[in-house]
Amino acid sequence: MSEKDKAVQAEPGAEPSGIPVKWVLGAFLAVAALWTAIAGGIVHRIVEQRVAAYLAHERTAIEQRLAAVSEQFGLALNRLRGVPAVIAAGRDVISVLTEFGPDAGRGVQPLDMRRKNWTERSDLQALSRQFSLTATELEVDVVWAMNASGDCVAASNANTQMSFVGVNYSDRRYFTAPRAGERGYQYAMGRVTSVPGLYFSSPVTSTKGFIGVVTIKIDLPRLAPWVKGSDEFVTDENSVVILAGNSSRTMRVLDAAVVEHLSTAQRDARYKVLEFKALGIEALAEPGGRGGMVRVAGSDVPHFFRSSGKTPEGLKFHILKPAHDLASIRRDGLPMFALLAFAGWAVAALVTGAFVYMMRVRQHRESLQTTNEALNRLNQDLERLSRTDALTGCANRRYFRERMESELERARRYHRSCCVLMLDIDWFKNINDQHGHAAGDEALQHIVRVIDRTVRNQDAVGRLGGEEFAVLMPETSLDNAAALAERLRLAVAAAPAQFGDISIPMTVSLGVAHMATDGVDENTDDFLRRADNALYAAKAAGRNCVRRGAPAQA
């Protein structure tokens, strides 16, 4: 052993290999520091992914709830808007208010005297009983009629302590708007009941002109099921919260400036509140560009905030939901980081490096697998969408023609019989004009359901465009095809489409054609054209009937 080697071996703090301990320690600390940084990055990424998933899930759930309630609001309000006009057109209402006339003056007798006189009149008693039945049937709280001066002369609650009879409502917007010839609406506290509610009204007219107003009221407590959660609330056109799952938010405002235009007397008459507190909502910029979060006064927790569009009455539905899990997800990252860092410090630099490498390879493999699965699902969805009519779910025109060409080729090859049926909804435009395009869409979907119930499993159903459909019937003679078409015609006529509370009766015209016999060169277009000609013959014959197509010409 040389003197130099002996000196190195004898040097305190040196390893047998000749590498100083401080170098090994430095390398270990470098690896530990590197792992600490890597562990921090991994934890940060996991936490942010969990945050993003949580936010996406909550936002989706909120949007779905908002859409569902908005639709429910729309349907309910549509029904309520039309009710007063229907009642106002009633013969008894017009007859009673005609007696008061367009020049009826406001009652000057004391309220008790007016109420006694009007509740004892037989015609007004009958009208009040009629209103009581109407209110029960339509699930509203009060129905009443006012003469041209705004005095209530008949009401569904005429025989209760809270009777409206004799009370004057000429200052209410649900009276002044109909007096001007418009339908009325107002949110207000009840003048007699002090119960808040939504009021809908319609003018009553006769040959003499304006003679009164019919109004219905639905109390807000009845609407409470619309607001199912403590995070949901409804505002009126002045941004005042009129209905809320959390009662502490009631009579607060989203924007205090909006309600400032009302006078003190108007606030008291409408809300029985003179001063309004703001909810204290302000936008909050989320890291990573995630918007839509707000800060609420008095809370350290960020909130999700979404609002629906306004109804014609100015009502809006809102969801203000605290993101409680956001902070806990981020707090969960601390013990996760400590655990990963300790594991990194407890292993050698080589093992640590190998572990990081393996983890990255595994993440990459999982990412590739996830990507491949997503691509496969996307391809499957695209294939299905390319073959299916998006509205009705049956085959689209392109795929139906492909199916038809394939079936006709098979029928010719094996000398099989084949028929095609074409169907058109009678007067479909009237459905769209009377009930709207959403009702028209439901009618189209209903037709496909009826067809599916009527035809055989081996028959193919396709939508050729608009309200025109076709059914391909392999192994079917012309007589059997015509019989099936007749059954289908009867099935459609016997089963009206249902759109909400609206029943939509429908009929269809049908044309049936049989595949050309041997020796006649007929392609798919010719075959369809013969069925189409038969369909037009059915329409020309008065619709709601079946016609057979002419044989193919050689």
PDB file of N, CA, C and O in Angstrom, residues 325-365:
ATOM      1  N   ASP A 325     -66.147  22.299  -0.297  1.00  0.00           N
ATOM      2  CA  ASP A 325     -65.115  21.273  -0.474  1.00  0.00           C
ATOM      3  C   ASP A 325     -63.839  21.804  -1.093  1.00  0.00           C
ATOM      4  O   ASP A 325     -62.821  21.110  -1.112  1.00  0.00           O
ATOM      5  N   LEU A 326     -63.889  23.053  -1.608  1.00  0.00           N
ATOM      6  CA  LEU A 326     -62.709  23.606  -2.267  1.00  0.00           C
ATOM      7  C   LEU A 326     -61.543  23.723  -1.296  1.00  0.00           C
ATOM      8  O   LEU A 326     -60.416  23.300  -1.589  1.00  0.00           O
ATOM      9  N   ALA A 327     -61.786  24.291  -0.114  1.00  0.00           N
ATOM     10  CA  ALA A 327     -60.710  24.461   0.868  1.00  0.00           C
ATOM     11  C   ALA A 327     -60.231  23.119   1.404  1.00  0.00           C
ATOM     12  O   ALA A 327     -59.017  22.912   1.603  1.00  0.00           O
ATOM     13  N   SER A 328     -61.153  22.174   1.634  1.00  0.00           N
ATOM     14  CA  SER A 328     -60.741  20.883   2.187  1.00  0.00           C
ATOM     15  C   SER A 328     -59.901  20.102   1.188  1.00  0.00           C
ATOM     16  O   SER A 328     -58.962  19.392   1.564  1.00  0.00           O
ATOM     17  N   ILE A 329     -60.209  20.237  -0.123  1.00  0.00           N
ATOM     18  CA  ILE A 329     -59.393  19.558  -1.134  1.00  0.00           C
ATOM     19  C   ILE A 329     -57.967  20.081  -1.096  1.00  0.00           C
ATOM     20  O   ILE A 329     -57.008  19.315  -1.171  1.00  0.00           O
ATOM     21  N   ARG A 330     -57.846  21.404  -0.972  1.00  0.00           N
ATOM     22  CA  ARG A 330     -56.498  21.984  -0.932  1.00  0.00           C
ATOM     23  C   ARG A 330     -55.782  21.646   0.374  1.00  0.00           C
ATOM     24  O   ARG A 330     -54.571  21.428   0.385  1.00  0.00           O
ATOM     25  N   ARG A 331     -56.524  21.589   1.477  1.00  0.00           N
ATOM     26  CA  ARG A 331     -55.882  21.208   2.749  1.00  0.00           C
ATOM     27  C   ARG A 331     -55.391  19.776   2.710  1.00  0.00           C
ATOM     28  O   ARG A 331     -54.370  19.434   3.315  1.00  0.00           O
ATOM     29  N   ASP A 332     -56.121  18.916   1.995  1.00  0.00           N
ATOM     30  CA  ASP A 332     -55.719  17.514   1.893  1.00  0.00           C
ATOM     31  C   ASP A 332     -54.368  17.363   1.208  1.00  0.00           C
ATOM     32  O   ASP A 332     -53.714  16.322   1.339  1.00  0.00           O
ATOM     33  N   GLY A 333     -53.931  18.383   0.483  1.00  0.00           N
ATOM     34  CA  GLY A 333     -52.645  18.300  -0.193  1.00  0.00           C
ATOM     35  C   GLY A 333     -51.463  18.345   0.750  1.00  0.00           C
ATOM     36  O   GLY A 333     -50.383  17.823   0.429  1.00  0.00           O
ATOM     37  N   LEU A 334     -51.613  18.940   1.941  1.00  0.00           N
ATOM     38  CA  LEU A 334     -50.482  19.064   2.880  1.00  0.00           C
ATOM     39  C   LEU A 334     -50.017  17.712   3.405  1.00  0.00           C
ATOM     40  O   LEU A 334     -48.816  17.387   3.319  1.00  0.00           O
ATOM     41  N   PRO A 335     -50.886  16.864   3.972  1.00  0.00           N
ATOM     42  CA  PRO A 335     -50.399  15.551   4.411  1.00  0.00           C
ATOM     43  C   PRO A 335     -49.918  14.690   3.243  1.00  0.00           C
ATOM     44  O   PRO A 335     -48.987  13.891   3.405  1.00  0.00           O
ATOM     45  N   MET A 336     -50.530  14.873   2.085  1.00  0.00           N
ATOM     46  CA  MET A 336     -50.074  14.125   0.920  1.00  0.00           C
ATOM     47  C   MET A 336     -48.635  14.519   0.567  1.00  0.00           C
ATOM     48  O   MET A 336     -47.777  13.669   0.283  1.00  0.00           O
ATOM     49  N   PHE A 337     -48.351  15.813   0.624  1.00  0.00           N
ATOM     50  CA  PHE A 337     -47.008  16.294   0.317  1.00  0.00           C
ATOM     51  C   PHE A 337     -45.999  15.797   1.349  1.00  0.00           C
ATOM     52  O   PHE A 337     -44.894  15.352   1.009  1.00  0.00           O
ATOM     53  N   ALA A 338     -46.367  15.854   2.640  1.00  0.00           N
ATOM     54  CA  ALA A 338     -45.447  15.416   3.695  1.00  0.00           C
ATOM     55  C   ALA A 338     -45.104  13.933   3.536  1.00  0.00           C
ATOM     56  O   ALA A 338     -43.940  13.526   3.706  1.00  0.00           O
ATOM     57  N   LEU A 339     -46.097  13.133   3.197  1.00  0.00           N
ATOM     58  CA  LEU A 339     -45.866  11.701   3.033  1.00  0.00           C
ATOM     59  C   LEU A 339     -44.926  11.416   1.865  1.00  0.00           C
ATOM     60  O   LEU A 339     -43.972  10.622   1.974  1.00  0.00           O
ATOM     61  N   LEU A 340     -45.163  12.094   0.747  1.00  0.00           N
ATOM     62  CA  LEU A 340     -44.301  11.875  -0.413  1.00  0.00           C
ATOM     63  C   LEU A 340     -42.880  12.361  -0.151  1.00  0.00           C
ATOM     64  O   LEU A 340     -41.897  11.711  -0.548  1.00  0.00           O
ATOM     65  N   ALA A 341     -42.743  13.489   0.508  1.00  0.00           N
ATOM     66  CA  ALA A 341     -41.404  14.011   0.798  1.00  0.00           C
ATOM     67  C   ALA A 341     -40.636  13.074   1.729  1.00  0.00           C
ATOM     68  O   ALA A 341     -39.446  12.787   1.513  1.00  0.00           O
ATOM     69  N   PHE A 342     -41.288  12.564   2.760  1.00  0.00           N
ATOM     70  CA  PHE A 342     -40.622  11.650   3.693  1.00  0.00           C
ATOM     71  C   PHE A 342     -40.192  10.378   2.967  1.00  0.00           C
ATOM     72  O   PHE A 342     -39.094   9.847   3.216  1.00  0.00           O
ATOM     73  N   ALA A 343     -41.059   9.867   2.076  1.00  0.00           N
ATOM     74  CA  ALA A 343     -40.702   8.667   1.322  1.00  0.00           C
ATOM     75  C   ALA A 343     -39.472   8.926   0.459  1.00  0.00           C
ATOM     76  O   ALA A 343     -38.584   8.068   0.327  1.00  0.00           O
ATOM     77  N   GLY A 344     -39.389  10.119  -0.125  1.00  0.00           N
ATOM     78  CA  GLY A 344     -38.241  10.442  -0.961  1.00  0.00           C
ATOM     79  C   GLY A 344     -36.949  10.530  -0.174  1.00  0.00           C
ATOM     80  O   GLY A 344     -35.884  10.116  -0.651  1.00  0.00           O
ATOM     81  N   TRP A 345     -37.068  11.125   1.034  1.00  0.00           N
ATOM     82  CA  TRP A 345     -35.870  11.231   1.883  1.00  0.00           C
ATOM     83  C   TRP A 345     -35.420   9.872   2.386  1.00  0.00           C
ATOM     84  O   TRP A 345     -34.258   9.698   2.752  1.00  0.00           O
ATOM     85  N   ALA A 346     -36.345   8.891   2.476  1.00  0.00           N
ATOM     86  CA  ALA A 346     -36.025   7.601   3.084  1.00  0.00           C
ATOM     87  C   ALA A 346     -35.382   6.614   2.115  1.00  0.00           C
ATOM     88  O   ALA A 346     -35.026   5.514   2.504  1.00  0.00           O
ATOM     89  N   VAL A 347     -35.282   6.975   0.864  1.00  0.00           N
ATOM     90  CA  VAL A 347     -34.694   6.061  -0.119  1.00  0.00           C
ATOM     91  C   VAL A 347     -33.464   6.686  -0.735  1.00  0.00           C
ATOM     92  O   VAL A 347     -33.262   7.892  -0.677  1.00  0.00           O
ATOM     93  N   ALA A 348     -32.654   5.894  -1.312  1.00  0.00           N
ATOM     94  CA  ALA A 348     -31.424   6.359  -1.964  1.00  0.00           C
ATOM     95  C   ALA A 348     -31.756   7.129  -3.221  1.00  0.00           C
ATOM     96  O   ALA A 348     -32.844   7.008  -3.785  1.00  0.00           O
ATOM     97  N   ALA A 349     -30.769   7.916  -3.669  1.00  0.00           N
ATOM     98  CA  ALA A 349     -30.973   8.747  -4.843  1.00  0.00           C
ATOM     99  C   ALA A 349     -31.312   7.887  -6.053  1.00  0.00           C
ATOM    100  O   ALA A 349     -32.182   8.242  -6.864  1.00  0.00           O
ATOM    101  N   LEU A 350     -30.656   6.733  -6.194  1.00  0.00           N
ATOM    102  CA  LEU A 350     -30.920   5.868  -7.331  1.00  0.00           C
ATOM    103  C   LEU A 350     -32.337   5.339  -7.302  1.00  0.00           C
ATOM    104  O   LEU A 350     -33.051   5.328  -8.317  1.00  0.00           O
ATOM    105  N   VAL A 351     -32.791   4.857  -6.105  1.00  0.00           N
ATOM    106  CA  VAL A 351     -34.144   4.322  -5.971  1.00  0.00           C
ATOM    107  C   VAL A 351     -35.177   5.425  -6.207  1.00  0.00           C
ATOM    108  O   VAL A 351     -36.191   5.209  -6.869  1.00  0.00           O
ATOM    109  N   THR A 352     -34.819   6.619  -5.674  1.00  0.00           N
ATOM    110  CA  THR A 352     -35.741   7.740  -5.865  1.00  0.00           C
ATOM    111  C   THR A 352     -35.898   8.067  -7.351  1.00  0.00           C
ATOM    112  O   THR A 352     -37.002   8.268  -7.855  1.00  0.00           O
ATOM    113  N   GLY A 353     -34.727   8.146  -8.029  1.00  0.00           N
ATOM    114  CA  GLY A 353     -34.777   8.431  -9.449  1.00  0.00           C
ATOM    115  C   GLY A 353     -35.543   7.375 -10.220  1.00  0.00           C
ATOM    116  O   GLY A 353     -36.325   7.693 -11.132  1.00  0.00           O
ATOM    117  N   ALA A 354     -35.304   6.087  -9.884  1.00  0.00           N
ATOM    118  CA  ALA A 354     -36.018   5.012 -10.554  1.00  0.00           C
ATOM    119  C   ALA A 354     -37.523   5.103 -10.298  1.00  0.00           C
ATOM    120  O   ALA A 354     -38.340   4.870 -11.194  1.00  0.00           O
ATOM    121  N   PHE A 355     -37.861   5.438  -9.074  1.00  0.00           N
ATOM    122  CA  PHE A 355     -39.290   5.545  -8.724  1.00  0.00           C
ATOM    123  C   PHE A 355     -39.961   6.654  -9.532  1.00  0.00           C
ATOM    124  O   PHE A 355     -41.062   6.477 -10.059  1.00  0.00           O
ATOM    125  N   VAL A 356     -39.269   7.813  -9.606  1.00  0.00           N
ATOM    126  CA  VAL A 356     -39.841   8.921 -10.369  1.00  0.00           C
ATOM    127  C   VAL A 356     -40.007   8.515 -11.830  1.00  0.00           C
ATOM    128  O   VAL A 356     -41.025   8.792 -12.471  1.00  0.00           O
ATOM    129  N   TYR A 357     -38.976   7.841 -12.375  1.00  0.00           N
ATOM    130  CA  TYR A 357     -39.043   7.399 -13.773  1.00  0.00           C
ATOM    131  C   TYR A 357     -40.211   6.442 -13.981  1.00  0.00           C
ATOM    132  O   TYR A 357     -40.980   6.561 -14.945  1.00  0.00           O
ATOM    133  N   MET A 358     -40.355   5.470 -13.077  1.00  0.00           N
ATOM    134  CA  MET A 358     -41.442   4.504 -13.214  1.00  0.00           C
ATOM    135  C   MET A 358     -42.814   5.181 -13.094  1.00  0.00           C
ATOM    136  O   MET A 358     -43.763   4.825 -13.803  1.00  0.00           O
ATOM    137  N   MET A 359     -42.873   6.136 -12.173  1.00  0.00           N
ATOM    138  CA  MET A 359     -44.148   6.831 -12.017  1.00  0.00           C
ATOM    139  C   MET A 359     -44.523   7.589 -13.290  1.00  0.00           C
ATOM    140  O   MET A 359     -45.680   7.588 -13.720  1.00  0.00           O
ATOM    141  N   ARG A 360     -43.507   8.224 -13.894  1.00  0.00           N
ATOM    142  CA  ARG A 360     -43.778   8.981 -15.117  1.00  0.00           C
ATOM    143  C   ARG A 360     -44.187   8.050 -16.260  1.00  0.00           C
ATOM    144  O   ARG A 360     -45.075   8.376 -17.053  1.00  0.00           O
ATOM    145  N   VAL A 361     -43.489   6.903 -16.360  1.00  0.00           N
ATOM    146  CA  VAL A 361     -43.868   5.937 -17.393  1.00  0.00           C
ATOM    147  C   VAL A 361     -45.295   5.458 -17.186  1.00  0.00           C
ATOM    148  O   VAL A 361     -46.088   5.339 -18.121  1.00  0.00           O
ATOM    149  N   ARG A 362     -45.620   5.179 -15.932  1.00  0.00           N
ATOM    150  CA  ARG A 362     -46.972   4.685 -15.631  1.00  0.00           C
ATOM    151  C   ARG A 362     -48.032   5.749 -15.944  1.00  0.00           C
ATOM    152  O   ARG A 362     -49.086   5.436 -16.526  1.00  0.00           O
ATOM    153  N   GLN A 363     -47.742   6.995 -15.562  1.00  0.00           N
ATOM    154  CA  GLN A 363     -48.690   8.067 -15.860  1.00  0.00           C
ATOM    155  C   GLN A 363     -48.873   8.218 -17.367  1.00  0.00           C
ATOM    156  O   GLN A 363     -49.986   8.428 -17.852  1.00  0.00           O
ATOM    157  N   HIS A 364     -47.731   8.115 -18.090  1.00  0.00           N
ATOM    158  CA  HIS A 364     -47.817   8.241 -19.537  1.00  0.00           C
ATOM    159  C   HIS A 364     -48.659   7.115 -20.146  1.00  0.00           C
ATOM    160  O   HIS A 364     -49.482   7.345 -21.032  1.00  0.00           O
ATOM    161  N   ARG A 365     -48.449   5.878 -19.630  1.00  0.00           N
ATOM    162  CA  ARG A 365     -49.203   4.737 -20.145  1.00  0.00           C
ATOM    163  C   ARG A 365     -50.702   4.898 -19.848  1.00  0.00           C
ATOM    164  O   ARG A 365     -51.553   4.632 -20.706  1.00  0.00           O
TER     165      ARG A 365
END
